[in-house]
């Protein structure tokens, strides 16, 4: 990161589930970031997500949230966990991706979710640093491979992922792309 004073803070699932104030701060960034195109989520989506799905995700094995902060202000966040083969998300992928993709990528895989940086803080390496911190965590857990779903129209995120070795695996719905990253060099997957 080129911007001084930015620190990354790692939070485990217990912390996320017990710290209501942290989730409120995450909700505010979520609302700002995902209220923009191409997402255009409604303003109440951030709090509903931060006190609902995020709390459930925080119970997943290997869950870790990484926050980027400057002087206590939250600039962005991302999180990851070990994916469950019997989860709703895995079922969603199995229904929509080619069978060989599901077989090669699901099961003991890592999942990267919700990379978000406040619009005023972009272009200075915060998003890349958050991505790298979560991916490093998932690699250390021995997952071997990580998946995510993103929108084709999310051009900045797509460029960030491509520059870090992610590749497209399948189109799950119009404009919604499953991407994958393998840690082992030479594994064609
Ligand atoms: C994607 C996002 C997190 C990037 O955050 P950021 O702090 O601006 O990213 P960085 O400054 O660390 O840039 C990292 C890389 O991203 C890519 N990138 C970032 N912004 C870009 C843009 N506007 N256009 C093209 N590529 C871009 C580049 O590859 C860049 O590499 P570089 O440093 O060699 O130039 C941010 O744009 C964001 O929050 N977008 C909205 C939310 C979103 O789409 N999240 C993904 C959900 S799956």
Short mmCIF file of N, CA and C in Angstrom, two decimals, residues 17-166:
data_model
loop_
_atom_site.label_atom_id
_atom_site.label_comp_id
_atom_site.label_asym_id
_atom_site.label_seq_id
_atom_site.Cartn_x
_atom_site.Cartn_y
_atom_site.Cartn_z
N UNK A 17 -19.07 -12.12 15.54
CA UNK A 17 -20.40 -12.45 16.06
C UNK A 17 -20.72 -11.67 17.34
N UNK A 18 -19.68 -11.35 18.13
CA UNK A 18 -19.94 -10.72 19.43
C UNK A 18 -19.86 -9.19 19.38
N UNK A 19 -19.24 -8.63 18.34
CA UNK A 19 -18.97 -7.19 18.31
C UNK A 19 -19.98 -6.46 17.42
N UNK A 20 -21.07 -6.04 18.02
CA UNK A 20 -22.13 -5.36 17.27
C UNK A 20 -21.63 -4.07 16.64
N UNK A 21 -20.81 -3.33 17.37
CA UNK A 21 -20.31 -2.05 16.85
C UNK A 21 -19.43 -2.26 15.62
N UNK A 22 -18.62 -3.30 15.63
CA UNK A 22 -17.80 -3.61 14.45
C UNK A 22 -18.71 -3.89 13.26
N UNK A 23 -19.76 -4.67 13.48
CA UNK A 23 -20.67 -5.00 12.37
C UNK A 23 -21.39 -3.75 11.86
N UNK A 24 -21.69 -2.81 12.74
CA UNK A 24 -22.31 -1.55 12.31
C UNK A 24 -21.37 -0.78 11.37
N UNK A 25 -20.10 -0.77 11.71
CA UNK A 25 -19.12 -0.06 10.88
C UNK A 25 -18.97 -0.76 9.52
N UNK A 26 -18.98 -2.07 9.55
CA UNK A 26 -18.91 -2.83 8.30
C UNK A 26 -20.15 -2.58 7.45
N UNK A 27 -21.30 -2.52 8.12
CA UNK A 27 -22.56 -2.26 7.40
C UNK A 27 -22.50 -0.92 6.67
N UNK A 28 -21.91 0.08 7.32
CA UNK A 28 -21.84 1.41 6.70
C UNK A 28 -20.98 1.38 5.44
N UNK A 29 -19.83 0.70 5.50
CA UNK A 29 -18.98 0.61 4.30
C UNK A 29 -19.69 -0.22 3.23
N UNK A 30 -20.31 -1.31 3.66
CA UNK A 30 -21.05 -2.16 2.71
C UNK A 30 -22.10 -1.33 1.96
N UNK A 31 -22.87 -0.54 2.71
CA UNK A 31 -23.94 0.27 2.11
C UNK A 31 -23.38 1.23 1.07
N UNK A 32 -22.25 1.89 1.42
CA UNK A 32 -21.63 2.83 0.48
C UNK A 32 -21.12 2.12 -0.77
N UNK A 33 -20.40 1.03 -0.57
CA UNK A 33 -19.74 0.35 -1.69
C UNK A 33 -20.75 -0.36 -2.58
N UNK A 34 -21.65 -1.13 -1.97
CA UNK A 34 -22.55 -1.94 -2.79
C UNK A 34 -23.85 -1.20 -3.14
N UNK A 35 -23.94 0.07 -2.72
CA UNK A 35 -25.02 0.93 -3.22
C UNK A 35 -24.70 1.47 -4.60
N UNK A 36 -23.42 1.36 -4.99
CA UNK A 36 -22.98 1.86 -6.30
C UNK A 36 -23.25 0.83 -7.39
N UNK A 37 -23.27 1.30 -8.68
CA UNK A 37 -23.29 0.33 -9.78
C UNK A 37 -22.02 -0.53 -9.74
N UNK A 38 -22.03 -1.77 -10.16
CA UNK A 38 -23.17 -2.45 -10.78
C UNK A 38 -24.11 -3.11 -9.77
N UNK A 39 -23.87 -2.91 -8.45
CA UNK A 39 -24.65 -3.66 -7.45
C UNK A 39 -25.98 -2.98 -7.15
N UNK A 40 -25.88 -1.67 -6.83
CA UNK A 40 -27.08 -0.86 -6.54
C UNK A 40 -28.00 -1.50 -5.50
N UNK A 41 -27.36 -1.97 -4.42
CA UNK A 41 -28.13 -2.54 -3.31
C UNK A 41 -28.86 -1.40 -2.59
N UNK A 42 -30.05 -1.65 -2.05
CA UNK A 42 -30.78 -0.61 -1.32
C UNK A 42 -30.07 -0.26 -0.02
N UNK A 43 -30.30 0.95 0.54
CA UNK A 43 -29.56 1.42 1.71
C UNK A 43 -29.70 0.54 2.95
N UNK A 44 -30.83 -0.18 3.06
CA UNK A 44 -30.99 -1.02 4.27
C UNK A 44 -30.31 -2.36 4.14
N UNK A 45 -29.73 -2.64 2.98
CA UNK A 45 -29.11 -3.95 2.76
C UNK A 45 -27.87 -4.14 3.63
N UNK A 46 -27.08 -3.06 3.82
CA UNK A 46 -25.85 -3.18 4.60
C UNK A 46 -26.10 -3.69 6.01
N UNK A 47 -26.96 -3.01 6.81
CA UNK A 47 -27.24 -3.50 8.16
C UNK A 47 -27.87 -4.89 8.16
N UNK A 48 -28.78 -5.14 7.22
CA UNK A 48 -29.42 -6.47 7.21
C UNK A 48 -28.38 -7.55 6.95
N UNK A 49 -27.46 -7.26 6.05
CA UNK A 49 -26.42 -8.24 5.72
C UNK A 49 -25.43 -8.41 6.88
N UNK A 50 -25.02 -7.29 7.47
CA UNK A 50 -23.98 -7.37 8.51
C UNK A 50 -24.47 -8.06 9.78
N UNK A 51 -25.78 -7.95 10.07
CA UNK A 51 -26.31 -8.58 11.28
C UNK A 51 -27.02 -9.90 10.97
N UNK A 52 -27.01 -10.29 9.69
CA UNK A 52 -27.65 -11.54 9.29
C UNK A 52 -26.65 -12.50 8.65
N UNK A 53 -26.55 -12.49 7.32
CA UNK A 53 -25.63 -13.43 6.66
C UNK A 53 -24.19 -13.36 7.17
N UNK A 54 -23.69 -12.17 7.44
CA UNK A 54 -22.29 -12.10 7.92
C UNK A 54 -22.12 -12.86 9.24
N UNK A 55 -23.10 -12.75 10.12
CA UNK A 55 -23.02 -13.46 11.41
C UNK A 55 -23.01 -14.97 11.17
N UNK A 56 -23.82 -15.42 10.23
CA UNK A 56 -23.84 -16.86 9.93
C UNK A 56 -22.52 -17.29 9.30
N UNK A 57 -22.00 -16.49 8.38
CA UNK A 57 -20.73 -16.83 7.74
C UNK A 57 -19.59 -16.87 8.76
N UNK A 58 -19.70 -16.03 9.79
CA UNK A 58 -18.64 -15.97 10.81
C UNK A 58 -18.51 -17.27 11.60
N UNK A 59 -19.52 -18.14 11.48
CA UNK A 59 -19.46 -19.44 12.16
C UNK A 59 -18.79 -20.51 11.29
N UNK A 60 -18.47 -20.18 10.05
CA UNK A 60 -17.84 -21.16 9.16
C UNK A 60 -16.43 -21.49 9.63
N UNK A 61 -15.97 -22.70 9.40
CA UNK A 61 -14.59 -23.03 9.78
C UNK A 61 -13.59 -22.14 9.05
N UNK A 62 -12.57 -21.73 9.75
CA UNK A 62 -11.51 -20.94 9.14
C UNK A 62 -11.87 -19.51 8.84
N UNK A 63 -13.05 -19.07 9.31
CA UNK A 63 -13.48 -17.71 8.98
C UNK A 63 -12.47 -16.67 9.49
N UNK A 64 -12.18 -15.70 8.65
CA UNK A 64 -11.40 -14.54 9.09
C UNK A 64 -11.83 -13.32 8.29
N UNK A 65 -12.12 -12.25 9.02
CA UNK A 65 -12.42 -10.94 8.42
C UNK A 65 -11.17 -10.08 8.54
N UNK A 66 -10.83 -9.38 7.46
CA UNK A 66 -9.71 -8.44 7.52
C UNK A 66 -10.25 -7.04 7.26
N UNK A 67 -9.95 -6.12 8.18
CA UNK A 67 -10.38 -4.73 8.06
C UNK A 67 -9.17 -3.85 7.76
N UNK A 68 -9.35 -2.90 6.85
CA UNK A 68 -8.32 -1.87 6.61
C UNK A 68 -8.77 -0.61 7.32
N UNK A 69 -7.91 -0.07 8.16
CA UNK A 69 -8.28 1.09 8.98
C UNK A 69 -7.20 2.16 8.92
N UNK A 70 -7.62 3.39 9.08
CA UNK A 70 -6.68 4.49 9.29
C UNK A 70 -7.22 5.33 10.44
N UNK A 71 -6.41 5.48 11.48
CA UNK A 71 -6.82 6.24 12.67
C UNK A 71 -8.20 5.81 13.17
N UNK A 72 -8.44 4.51 13.15
CA UNK A 72 -9.68 3.98 13.67
C UNK A 72 -10.85 3.99 12.69
N UNK A 73 -10.68 4.64 11.54
CA UNK A 73 -11.76 4.68 10.55
C UNK A 73 -11.65 3.46 9.64
N UNK A 74 -12.80 2.84 9.36
CA UNK A 74 -12.81 1.65 8.51
C UNK A 74 -12.82 2.09 7.05
N UNK A 75 -11.81 1.65 6.30
CA UNK A 75 -11.69 2.01 4.89
C UNK A 75 -12.22 0.93 3.97
N UNK A 76 -12.15 -0.31 4.45
CA UNK A 76 -12.58 -1.43 3.61
C UNK A 76 -12.44 -2.72 4.38
N UNK A 77 -12.95 -3.79 3.77
CA UNK A 77 -12.88 -5.09 4.43
C UNK A 77 -13.01 -6.20 3.39
N UNK A 78 -12.66 -7.40 3.80
CA UNK A 78 -12.88 -8.61 3.01
C UNK A 78 -12.85 -9.77 3.99
N UNK A 79 -13.42 -10.89 3.62
CA UNK A 79 -13.31 -12.05 4.50
C UNK A 79 -13.27 -13.33 3.69
N UNK A 80 -12.90 -14.38 4.38
CA UNK A 80 -12.85 -15.69 3.75
C UNK A 80 -13.10 -16.76 4.78
N UNK A 81 -13.33 -17.98 4.29
CA UNK A 81 -13.57 -19.13 5.16
C UNK A 81 -13.36 -20.39 4.33
N UNK A 82 -13.36 -21.52 5.01
CA UNK A 82 -13.34 -22.79 4.30
C UNK A 82 -14.78 -23.11 3.90
N UNK A 83 -14.97 -23.39 2.61
CA UNK A 83 -16.32 -23.66 2.12
C UNK A 83 -16.78 -25.05 2.50
N UNK A 84 -18.08 -25.18 2.75
CA UNK A 84 -18.64 -26.50 3.05
C UNK A 84 -19.26 -27.08 1.80
N UNK A 85 -19.00 -28.36 1.58
CA UNK A 85 -19.50 -29.02 0.38
C UNK A 85 -21.02 -29.13 0.39
N UNK A 86 -21.63 -29.11 1.59
CA UNK A 86 -23.09 -29.26 1.68
C UNK A 86 -23.79 -27.91 1.90
N UNK A 87 -23.08 -26.83 1.62
CA UNK A 87 -23.69 -25.51 1.86
C UNK A 87 -24.63 -25.12 0.72
N UNK A 88 -25.45 -24.10 1.00
CA UNK A 88 -26.31 -23.55 -0.04
C UNK A 88 -25.46 -23.07 -1.23
N UNK A 89 -24.34 -22.44 -0.93
CA UNK A 89 -23.48 -21.87 -1.98
C UNK A 89 -22.91 -22.98 -2.87
N UNK A 90 -22.45 -24.07 -2.26
CA UNK A 90 -21.92 -25.18 -3.06
C UNK A 90 -23.02 -25.78 -3.94
N UNK A 91 -24.23 -25.89 -3.38
CA UNK A 91 -25.35 -26.41 -4.17
C UNK A 91 -25.69 -25.50 -5.35
N UNK A 92 -25.61 -24.20 -5.09
CA UNK A 92 -25.88 -23.21 -6.13
C UNK A 92 -24.87 -23.38 -7.27
N UNK A 93 -23.62 -23.57 -6.92
CA UNK A 93 -22.58 -23.74 -7.94
C UNK A 93 -22.81 -25.06 -8.70
N UNK A 94 -23.10 -26.13 -7.97
CA UNK A 94 -23.30 -27.43 -8.64
C UNK A 94 -24.45 -27.37 -9.64
N UNK A 95 -25.48 -26.60 -9.33
CA UNK A 95 -26.63 -26.50 -10.24
C UNK A 95 -26.30 -25.74 -11.52
N UNK A 96 -25.29 -24.87 -11.44
CA UNK A 96 -25.09 -23.94 -12.55
C UNK A 96 -23.77 -24.11 -13.30
N UNK A 97 -22.76 -24.69 -12.65
CA UNK A 97 -21.44 -24.81 -13.30
C UNK A 97 -21.32 -26.20 -13.93
N UNK A 98 -20.48 -26.33 -14.94
CA UNK A 98 -20.22 -27.65 -15.49
C UNK A 98 -19.76 -28.62 -14.40
N UNK A 99 -20.15 -29.89 -14.54
CA UNK A 99 -19.86 -30.85 -13.48
C UNK A 99 -18.37 -30.94 -13.18
N UNK A 100 -17.54 -30.89 -14.24
CA UNK A 100 -16.09 -31.03 -14.01
C UNK A 100 -15.53 -29.85 -13.21
N UNK A 101 -16.15 -28.69 -13.36
CA UNK A 101 -15.71 -27.52 -12.57
C UNK A 101 -16.05 -27.75 -11.11
N UNK A 102 -17.29 -28.17 -10.83
CA UNK A 102 -17.70 -28.42 -9.45
C UNK A 102 -16.82 -29.50 -8.82
N UNK A 103 -16.55 -30.56 -9.56
CA UNK A 103 -15.74 -31.66 -9.01
C UNK A 103 -14.32 -31.21 -8.72
N UNK A 104 -13.78 -30.36 -9.58
CA UNK A 104 -12.37 -29.95 -9.44
C UNK A 104 -12.19 -28.89 -8.35
N UNK A 105 -13.25 -28.13 -8.06
CA UNK A 105 -13.04 -26.95 -7.20
C UNK A 105 -13.74 -27.02 -5.86
N UNK A 106 -14.82 -27.78 -5.74
CA UNK A 106 -15.57 -27.80 -4.48
C UNK A 106 -15.09 -28.91 -3.56
N UNK A 107 -15.16 -28.63 -2.26
CA UNK A 107 -14.76 -29.61 -1.26
C UNK A 107 -13.43 -29.23 -0.66
N UNK A 108 -13.46 -28.70 0.55
CA UNK A 108 -12.22 -28.28 1.22
C UNK A 108 -11.61 -27.03 0.62
N UNK A 109 -12.38 -26.36 -0.22
CA UNK A 109 -11.89 -25.15 -0.89
C UNK A 109 -12.03 -23.94 0.04
N UNK A 110 -11.29 -22.88 -0.28
CA UNK A 110 -11.49 -21.61 0.40
C UNK A 110 -12.48 -20.76 -0.38
N UNK A 111 -13.14 -19.85 0.33
CA UNK A 111 -14.05 -18.91 -0.32
C UNK A 111 -13.65 -17.50 0.08
N UNK A 112 -13.50 -16.65 -0.91
CA UNK A 112 -13.22 -15.22 -0.68
C UNK A 112 -14.52 -14.46 -0.90
N UNK A 113 -14.86 -13.56 0.04
CA UNK A 113 -16.16 -12.89 -0.06
C UNK A 113 -16.05 -11.40 0.23
N UNK A 114 -16.87 -10.64 -0.49
CA UNK A 114 -17.17 -9.25 -0.13
C UNK A 114 -15.97 -8.32 0.00
N UNK A 115 -15.05 -8.39 -0.94
CA UNK A 115 -13.96 -7.41 -0.95
C UNK A 115 -14.55 -6.04 -1.25
N UNK A 116 -14.33 -5.08 -0.36
CA UNK A 116 -14.97 -3.76 -0.50
C UNK A 116 -14.05 -2.67 0.05
N UNK A 117 -13.88 -1.61 -0.73
CA UNK A 117 -13.09 -0.45 -0.28
C UNK A 117 -13.91 0.81 -0.53
N UNK A 118 -13.95 1.67 0.46
CA UNK A 118 -14.66 2.95 0.34
C UNK A 118 -14.19 3.67 -0.94
N UNK A 119 -15.12 4.20 -1.73
CA UNK A 119 -14.75 4.84 -3.00
C UNK A 119 -13.66 5.90 -2.86
N UNK A 120 -13.65 6.62 -1.75
CA UNK A 120 -12.65 7.69 -1.58
C UNK A 120 -11.26 7.16 -1.25
N UNK A 121 -11.15 5.88 -1.01
CA UNK A 121 -9.88 5.30 -0.59
C UNK A 121 -9.29 4.37 -1.66
N UNK A 122 -9.88 4.37 -2.83
CA UNK A 122 -9.46 3.40 -3.85
C UNK A 122 -8.21 3.85 -4.61
N UNK A 123 -7.59 2.89 -5.27
CA UNK A 123 -6.46 3.19 -6.14
C UNK A 123 -5.15 3.40 -5.41
N UNK A 124 -5.12 3.02 -4.12
CA UNK A 124 -3.89 3.20 -3.34
C UNK A 124 -3.43 1.89 -2.71
N UNK A 125 -3.94 0.79 -3.21
CA UNK A 125 -3.44 -0.51 -2.75
C UNK A 125 -4.21 -1.15 -1.61
N UNK A 126 -5.27 -0.50 -1.12
CA UNK A 126 -6.00 -1.07 0.02
C UNK A 126 -6.70 -2.38 -0.38
N UNK A 127 -7.39 -2.35 -1.53
CA UNK A 127 -8.10 -3.55 -1.97
C UNK A 127 -7.15 -4.71 -2.21
N UNK A 128 -6.03 -4.43 -2.85
CA UNK A 128 -5.05 -5.48 -3.08
C UNK A 128 -4.52 -6.06 -1.78
N UNK A 129 -4.26 -5.20 -0.82
CA UNK A 129 -3.74 -5.67 0.47
C UNK A 129 -4.78 -6.52 1.21
N UNK A 130 -6.05 -6.11 1.15
CA UNK A 130 -7.11 -6.91 1.79
C UNK A 130 -7.22 -8.27 1.11
N UNK A 131 -7.23 -8.27 -0.21
CA UNK A 131 -7.28 -9.53 -0.96
C UNK A 131 -6.13 -10.44 -0.54
N UNK A 132 -4.92 -9.89 -0.55
CA UNK A 132 -3.74 -10.72 -0.26
C UNK A 132 -3.78 -11.28 1.16
N UNK A 133 -4.29 -10.48 2.11
CA UNK A 133 -4.34 -10.93 3.50
C UNK A 133 -5.30 -12.10 3.66
N UNK A 134 -6.47 -12.02 3.03
CA UNK A 134 -7.44 -13.11 3.15
C UNK A 134 -6.95 -14.35 2.41
N UNK A 135 -6.41 -14.16 1.23
CA UNK A 135 -5.92 -15.30 0.46
C UNK A 135 -4.76 -15.98 1.18
N UNK A 136 -3.89 -15.19 1.77
CA UNK A 136 -2.78 -15.77 2.55
C UNK A 136 -3.32 -16.62 3.70
N UNK A 137 -4.33 -16.11 4.37
CA UNK A 137 -4.97 -16.86 5.47
C UNK A 137 -5.53 -18.19 4.95
N UNK A 138 -6.23 -18.14 3.83
CA UNK A 138 -6.83 -19.36 3.28
C UNK A 138 -5.77 -20.34 2.81
N UNK A 139 -4.68 -19.82 2.30
CA UNK A 139 -3.59 -20.69 1.88
C UNK A 139 -2.97 -21.39 3.09
N UNK A 140 -2.80 -20.63 4.18
CA UNK A 140 -2.21 -21.21 5.39
C UNK A 140 -3.10 -22.28 6.01
N UNK A 141 -4.40 -22.21 5.73
CA UNK A 141 -5.31 -23.24 6.24
C UNK A 141 -5.21 -24.53 5.43
N UNK A 142 -4.46 -24.48 4.33
CA UNK A 142 -4.26 -25.68 3.52
C UNK A 142 -5.38 -25.95 2.54
N UNK A 143 -6.12 -24.93 2.16
CA UNK A 143 -7.26 -25.14 1.27
C UNK A 143 -6.83 -25.53 -0.15
N UNK A 144 -5.68 -25.05 -0.58
CA UNK A 144 -5.20 -25.42 -1.92
C UNK A 144 -5.79 -24.60 -3.05
N UNK A 145 -7.04 -24.17 -2.88
CA UNK A 145 -7.70 -23.40 -3.94
C UNK A 145 -8.80 -22.55 -3.34
N UNK A 146 -9.07 -21.45 -3.98
CA UNK A 146 -10.07 -20.49 -3.49
C UNK A 146 -11.01 -20.15 -4.63
N UNK A 147 -12.27 -19.98 -4.30
CA UNK A 147 -13.25 -19.54 -5.29
C UNK A 147 -13.94 -18.26 -4.83
N UNK A 148 -14.52 -17.57 -5.77
CA UNK A 148 -15.36 -16.40 -5.47
C UNK A 148 -16.36 -16.25 -6.61
N UNK A 149 -17.37 -15.45 -6.35
CA UNK A 149 -18.32 -15.07 -7.41
C UNK A 149 -18.30 -13.56 -7.52
N UNK A 150 -18.18 -13.09 -8.75
CA UNK A 150 -18.18 -11.64 -8.97
C UNK A 150 -19.02 -11.31 -10.19
N UNK A 151 -19.27 -10.04 -10.35
CA UNK A 151 -20.04 -9.58 -11.51
C UNK A 151 -19.08 -9.22 -12.65
N UNK A 152 -19.45 -9.61 -13.85
CA UNK A 152 -18.63 -9.26 -15.01
C UNK A 152 -18.47 -7.74 -15.09
N UNK A 153 -19.48 -7.00 -14.65
CA UNK A 153 -19.46 -5.53 -14.74
C UNK A 153 -18.60 -4.89 -13.65
N UNK A 154 -18.13 -5.66 -12.69
CA UNK A 154 -17.28 -5.11 -11.62
C UNK A 154 -15.85 -5.04 -12.14
N UNK A 155 -15.59 -4.03 -12.98
CA UNK A 155 -14.34 -4.03 -13.75
C UNK A 155 -13.10 -3.90 -12.88
N UNK A 156 -13.16 -3.08 -11.84
CA UNK A 156 -11.98 -2.93 -10.98
C UNK A 156 -11.67 -4.23 -10.26
N UNK A 157 -12.69 -4.85 -9.71
CA UNK A 157 -12.48 -6.12 -9.00
C UNK A 157 -11.98 -7.20 -9.95
N UNK A 158 -12.57 -7.25 -11.15
CA UNK A 158 -12.16 -8.27 -12.13
C UNK A 158 -10.69 -8.08 -12.51
N UNK A 159 -10.27 -6.82 -12.66
CA UNK A 159 -8.87 -6.55 -13.01
C UNK A 159 -7.95 -6.94 -11.86
N UNK A 160 -8.39 -6.64 -10.65
CA UNK A 160 -7.59 -7.02 -9.46
C UNK A 160 -7.41 -8.53 -9.41
N UNK A 161 -8.50 -9.27 -9.59
CA UNK A 161 -8.42 -10.73 -9.51
C UNK A 161 -7.55 -11.29 -10.64
N UNK A 162 -7.75 -10.77 -11.86
CA UNK A 162 -6.96 -11.29 -12.99
C UNK A 162 -5.48 -11.05 -12.78
N UNK A 163 -5.14 -9.87 -12.24
CA UNK A 163 -3.72 -9.54 -12.02
C UNK A 163 -3.10 -10.44 -10.95
N UNK A 164 -3.95 -11.05 -10.12
CA UNK A 164 -3.45 -11.92 -9.05
C UNK A 164 -3.64 -13.39 -9.37
N UNK A 165 -3.90 -13.71 -10.63
CA UNK A 165 -3.88 -15.11 -11.06
C UNK A 165 -5.21 -15.84 -11.06
N UNK A 166 -6.30 -15.13 -10.71
CA UNK A 166 -7.61 -15.78 -10.74
C UNK A 166 -8.03 -15.99 -12.19
#
